[in-house]
Amino acid sequence: QEVDEGDIELYKAYCSFFQHFFPIITIAVFFAAAVVLGITLWVIPGVLAFSLFCLFPCGVLMEGKWKQGIKNVWNIGWEQLFRIMMIHSVFVLVLMLVGQSILYCGSLLSLGVYSTALLMALTTSLLIPLFTFVQAYYYLEWTDLQNFNV
């Protein structure tokens, strides 16, 4: 707002929140419920639900409209399903390797349990944004979006 108009207004900030982030939060709740239900029933439906809708935040933010974002994410999810699953598999593998190496080094250095757990949490919190950037990159590549408005 400050760049566009020069003033920051609370009303416009709330409008921006409800336009961009409220649909993400709402769909995230349904998305989490579908993944938990799918994993509870059987592992494959949960992984399928996760793979289909993991790009939803990118779709909403980059398309600007949440209904169009859902349609695009649904179509891309089915078209690129195995690629998305491979990206997630690689990311889970990297997280597991990093976690195990931190546990191993922590035990060799005789770090305490709390120090090792804190180090693992910090490392994971630094790797997850990297995964988010990778997802956004592939979303842009798969949709051929050149520029987008946030």
PDB file of C-alpha atoms in Angstrom:
ATOM      1  CA  GLN A   1       0.000   0.000   0.000  1.00  0.00           C
ATOM      2  CA  GLU A   2       2.778   2.390   0.837  1.00  0.00           C
ATOM      3  CA  VAL A   3       4.395   1.930  -2.560  1.00  0.00           C
ATOM      4  CA  ASP A   4       1.136   2.235  -4.523  1.00  0.00           C
ATOM      5  CA  GLU A   5      -0.711   5.038  -2.755  1.00  0.00           C
ATOM      6  CA  GLY A   6       1.714   6.369  -0.165  1.00  0.00           C
ATOM      7  CA  ASP A   7      -0.597   5.801   2.801  1.00  0.00           C
ATOM      8  CA  ILE A   8      -1.211   2.697   4.846  1.00  0.00           C
ATOM      9  CA  GLU A   9      -4.841   2.192   5.763  1.00  0.00           C
ATOM     10  CA  LEU A  10      -6.084  -0.501   8.100  1.00  0.00           C
ATOM     11  CA  TYR A  11      -9.179  -1.109   5.966  1.00  0.00           C
ATOM     12  CA  LYS A  12      -7.095  -1.862   2.874  1.00  0.00           C
ATOM     13  CA  ALA A  13      -4.820  -4.134   4.890  1.00  0.00           C
ATOM     14  CA  TYR A  14      -7.844  -6.176   6.036  1.00  0.00           C
ATOM     15  CA  CYS A  15      -9.213  -6.251   2.484  1.00  0.00           C
ATOM     16  CA  SER A  16      -5.888  -7.557   1.238  1.00  0.00           C
ATOM     17  CA  PHE A  17      -5.824 -10.181   4.011  1.00  0.00           C
ATOM     18  CA  PHE A  18      -9.310 -11.458   3.222  1.00  0.00           C
ATOM     19  CA  GLN A  19      -8.660 -11.374  -0.509  1.00  0.00           C
ATOM     20  CA  HIS A  20      -5.360 -13.269  -0.490  1.00  0.00           C
ATOM     21  CA  PHE A  21      -4.811 -15.168   2.755  1.00  0.00           C
ATOM     22  CA  PHE A  22      -8.269 -16.031   4.080  1.00  0.00           C
ATOM     23  CA  PRO A  23      -8.955 -18.460   1.178  1.00  0.00           C
ATOM     24  CA  ILE A  24      -5.560 -20.056   1.796  1.00  0.00           C
ATOM     25  CA  ILE A  25      -6.309 -20.569   5.482  1.00  0.00           C
ATOM     26  CA  THR A  26      -9.814 -21.868   4.757  1.00  0.00           C
ATOM     27  CA  ILE A  27      -8.703 -24.329   2.108  1.00  0.00           C
ATOM     28  CA  ALA A  28      -5.721 -25.336   4.260  1.00  0.00           C
ATOM     29  CA  VAL A  29      -8.141 -26.533   6.956  1.00  0.00           C
ATOM     30  CA  PHE A  30     -10.075 -28.648   4.427  1.00  0.00           C
ATOM     31  CA  PHE A  31      -6.807 -29.789   2.865  1.00  0.00           C
ATOM     32  CA  ALA A  32      -5.445 -30.924   6.234  1.00  0.00           C
ATOM     33  CA  ALA A  33      -8.699 -32.734   7.011  1.00  0.00           C
ATOM     34  CA  ALA A  34      -8.593 -34.527   3.642  1.00  0.00           C
ATOM     35  CA  VAL A  35      -4.969 -35.573   4.150  1.00  0.00           C
ATOM     36  CA  VAL A  36      -5.619 -36.821   7.700  1.00  0.00           C
ATOM     37  CA  LEU A  37      -8.746 -38.673   6.596  1.00  0.00           C
ATOM     38  CA  GLY A  38      -6.888 -40.156   3.621  1.00  0.00           C
ATOM     39  CA  ILE A  39      -3.968 -41.304   5.740  1.00  0.00           C
ATOM     40  CA  THR A  40      -6.330 -42.672   8.383  1.00  0.00           C
ATOM     41  CA  LEU A  41      -8.254 -44.715   5.818  1.00  0.00           C
ATOM     42  CA  TRP A  42      -5.208 -45.714   3.808  1.00  0.00           C
ATOM     43  CA  VAL A  43      -1.895 -44.074   3.025  1.00  0.00           C
ATOM     44  CA  ILE A  44      -2.410 -43.633  -0.717  1.00  0.00           C
ATOM     45  CA  PRO A  45      -5.495 -41.335  -0.569  1.00  0.00           C
ATOM     46  CA  GLY A  46      -3.693 -39.090   1.922  1.00  0.00           C
ATOM     47  CA  VAL A  47      -0.599 -38.823  -0.260  1.00  0.00           C
ATOM     48  CA  LEU A  48      -2.809 -38.210  -3.299  1.00  0.00           C
ATOM     49  CA  ALA A  49      -4.734 -35.424  -1.534  1.00  0.00           C
ATOM     50  CA  PHE A  50      -1.477 -33.864  -0.370  1.00  0.00           C
ATOM     51  CA  SER A  51       0.033 -34.026  -3.855  1.00  0.00           C
ATOM     52  CA  LEU A  52      -3.030 -32.543  -5.525  1.00  0.00           C
ATOM     53  CA  PHE A  53      -3.426 -29.545  -3.252  1.00  0.00           C
ATOM     54  CA  CYS A  54       0.081 -28.746  -2.060  1.00  0.00           C
ATOM     55  CA  LEU A  55       0.410 -26.024  -4.703  1.00  0.00           C
ATOM     56  CA  PHE A  56      -2.777 -24.253  -3.620  1.00  0.00           C
ATOM     57  CA  PRO A  57      -1.078 -21.312  -1.826  1.00  0.00           C
ATOM     58  CA  CYS A  58       0.995 -20.641  -4.945  1.00  0.00           C
ATOM     59  CA  GLY A  59      -2.120 -20.802  -7.095  1.00  0.00           C
ATOM     60  CA  VAL A  60      -4.102 -18.366  -4.973  1.00  0.00           C
ATOM     61  CA  LEU A  61      -1.303 -15.858  -4.560  1.00  0.00           C
ATOM     62  CA  MET A  62      -0.116 -15.921  -8.145  1.00  0.00           C
ATOM     63  CA  GLU A  63      -3.487 -16.096  -9.874  1.00  0.00           C
ATOM     64  CA  GLY A  64      -5.104 -13.482  -7.649  1.00  0.00           C
ATOM     65  CA  LYS A  65      -8.460 -15.276  -7.525  1.00  0.00           C
ATOM     66  CA  TRP A  66      -8.953 -18.297  -5.318  1.00  0.00           C
ATOM     67  CA  LYS A  67     -11.490 -20.066  -7.554  1.00  0.00           C
ATOM     68  CA  GLN A  68      -9.159 -19.813 -10.518  1.00  0.00           C
ATOM     69  CA  GLY A  69      -6.302 -20.923  -8.255  1.00  0.00           C
ATOM     70  CA  ILE A  70      -8.216 -24.058  -7.196  1.00  0.00           C
ATOM     71  CA  LYS A  71      -8.967 -24.938 -10.820  1.00  0.00           C
ATOM     72  CA  ASN A  72      -5.372 -24.444 -11.897  1.00  0.00           C
ATOM     73  CA  VAL A  73      -3.971 -26.370  -8.945  1.00  0.00           C
ATOM     74  CA  TRP A  74      -6.410 -29.217  -9.551  1.00  0.00           C
ATOM     75  CA  ASN A  75      -5.443 -29.436 -13.238  1.00  0.00           C
ATOM     76  CA  ILE A  76      -1.720 -29.117 -12.551  1.00  0.00           C
ATOM     77  CA  GLY A  77      -1.996 -31.634  -9.720  1.00  0.00           C
ATOM     78  CA  TRP A  78      -3.360 -34.309 -12.031  1.00  0.00           C
ATOM     79  CA  GLU A  79      -1.029 -33.430 -14.917  1.00  0.00           C
ATOM     80  CA  GLN A  80       2.139 -33.302 -12.803  1.00  0.00           C
ATOM     81  CA  LEU A  81       1.151 -35.794 -10.088  1.00  0.00           C
ATOM     82  CA  PHE A  82       4.229 -38.007 -10.261  1.00  0.00           C
ATOM     83  CA  ARG A  83       6.607 -35.067 -10.521  1.00  0.00           C
ATOM     84  CA  ILE A  84       5.032 -33.507  -7.429  1.00  0.00           C
ATOM     85  CA  MET A  85       5.321 -36.829  -5.605  1.00  0.00           C
ATOM     86  CA  MET A  86       8.987 -37.104  -6.589  1.00  0.00           C
ATOM     87  CA  ILE A  87       9.701 -33.557  -5.382  1.00  0.00           C
ATOM     88  CA  HIS A  88       8.069 -34.387  -2.049  1.00  0.00           C
ATOM     89  CA  SER A  89       9.953 -37.676  -1.813  1.00  0.00           C
ATOM     90  CA  VAL A  90      13.276 -35.939  -2.398  1.00  0.00           C
ATOM     91  CA  PHE A  91      12.428 -33.280   0.157  1.00  0.00           C
ATOM     92  CA  VAL A  92      11.431 -35.868   2.780  1.00  0.00           C
ATOM     93  CA  LEU A  93      14.636 -37.775   2.066  1.00  0.00           C
ATOM     94  CA  VAL A  94      16.721 -34.609   2.505  1.00  0.00           C
ATOM     95  CA  LEU A  95      14.935 -33.801   5.774  1.00  0.00           C
ATOM     96  CA  MET A  96      15.517 -37.331   7.047  1.00  0.00           C
ATOM     97  CA  LEU A  97      19.207 -37.284   6.116  1.00  0.00           C
ATOM     98  CA  VAL A  98      19.747 -33.890   7.717  1.00  0.00           C
ATOM     99  CA  GLY A  99      17.879 -34.972  10.835  1.00  0.00           C
ATOM    100  CA  GLN A 100      19.832 -38.198  11.166  1.00  0.00           C
ATOM    101  CA  SER A 101      23.144 -36.438  10.618  1.00  0.00           C
ATOM    102  CA  ILE A 102      22.282 -33.880  13.299  1.00  0.00           C
ATOM    103  CA  LEU A 103      21.371 -36.688  15.698  1.00  0.00           C
ATOM    104  CA  TYR A 104      24.606 -38.511  14.913  1.00  0.00           C
ATOM    105  CA  CYS A 105      26.781 -35.411  15.296  1.00  0.00           C
ATOM    106  CA  GLY A 106      24.919 -34.445  18.452  1.00  0.00           C
ATOM    107  CA  SER A 107      25.613 -37.833  19.983  1.00  0.00           C
ATOM    108  CA  LEU A 108      29.281 -37.683  18.957  1.00  0.00           C
ATOM    109  CA  LEU A 109      29.701 -34.196  20.408  1.00  0.00           C
ATOM    110  CA  SER A 110      27.784 -35.200  23.545  1.00  0.00           C
ATOM    111  CA  LEU A 111      25.247 -32.435  23.122  1.00  0.00           C
ATOM    112  CA  GLY A 112      22.230 -32.625  25.342  1.00  0.00           C
ATOM    113  CA  VAL A 113      18.865 -33.839  24.179  1.00  0.00           C
ATOM    114  CA  TYR A 114      17.420 -30.332  24.273  1.00  0.00           C
ATOM    115  CA  SER A 115      20.316 -28.853  22.290  1.00  0.00           C
ATOM    116  CA  THR A 116      20.016 -31.525  19.635  1.00  0.00           C
ATOM    117  CA  ALA A 117      16.245 -31.098  19.406  1.00  0.00           C
ATOM    118  CA  LEU A 118      16.631 -27.320  19.127  1.00  0.00           C
ATOM    119  CA  LEU A 119      19.250 -27.717  16.405  1.00  0.00           C
ATOM    120  CA  MET A 120      16.986 -30.092  14.480  1.00  0.00           C
ATOM    121  CA  ALA A 121      14.040 -27.698  14.753  1.00  0.00           C
ATOM    122  CA  LEU A 122      16.117 -24.750  13.565  1.00  0.00           C
ATOM    123  CA  THR A 123      17.536 -26.692  10.642  1.00  0.00           C
ATOM    124  CA  THR A 124      14.098 -27.902   9.596  1.00  0.00           C
ATOM    125  CA  SER A 125      12.698 -24.390   9.832  1.00  0.00           C
ATOM    126  CA  LEU A 126      15.428 -23.242   7.455  1.00  0.00           C
ATOM    127  CA  LEU A 127      14.807 -26.036   4.936  1.00  0.00           C
ATOM    128  CA  ILE A 128      11.019 -25.678   4.663  1.00  0.00           C
ATOM    129  CA  PRO A 129      11.149 -22.191   3.066  1.00  0.00           C
ATOM    130  CA  LEU A 130      13.568 -23.615   0.511  1.00  0.00           C
ATOM    131  CA  PHE A 131      10.976 -26.264  -0.312  1.00  0.00           C
ATOM    132  CA  THR A 132       8.330 -23.543  -0.637  1.00  0.00           C
ATOM    133  CA  PHE A 133      10.503 -21.658  -3.128  1.00  0.00           C
ATOM    134  CA  VAL A 134      11.015 -24.853  -5.122  1.00  0.00           C
ATOM    135  CA  GLN A 135       7.255 -25.421  -5.243  1.00  0.00           C
ATOM    136  CA  ALA A 136       6.650 -21.835  -6.372  1.00  0.00           C
ATOM    137  CA  TYR A 137       9.313 -22.186  -9.068  1.00  0.00           C
ATOM    138  CA  TYR A 138       7.727 -25.332 -10.455  1.00  0.00           C
ATOM    139  CA  TYR A 139       4.246 -23.814 -10.250  1.00  0.00           C
ATOM    140  CA  LEU A 140       5.432 -20.868 -12.340  1.00  0.00           C
ATOM    141  CA  GLU A 141       7.087 -23.235 -14.783  1.00  0.00           C
ATOM    142  CA  TRP A 142       4.033 -25.471 -15.140  1.00  0.00           C
ATOM    143  CA  THR A 143       1.572 -22.598 -15.565  1.00  0.00           C
ATOM    144  CA  ASP A 144       3.796 -20.429 -17.784  1.00  0.00           C
ATOM    145  CA  LEU A 145       3.067 -17.355 -15.671  1.00  0.00           C
ATOM    146  CA  GLN A 146       5.532 -14.635 -16.517  1.00  0.00           C
ATOM    147  CA  ASN A 147       4.440 -12.020 -14.012  1.00  0.00           C
ATOM    148  CA  PHE A 148       1.953 -12.053 -11.194  1.00  0.00           C
ATOM    149  CA  ASN A 149       0.401  -9.542  -8.828  1.00  0.00           C
ATOM    150  CA  VAL A 150       0.444 -10.086  -5.103  1.00  0.00           C
TER     151      VAL A 150
END
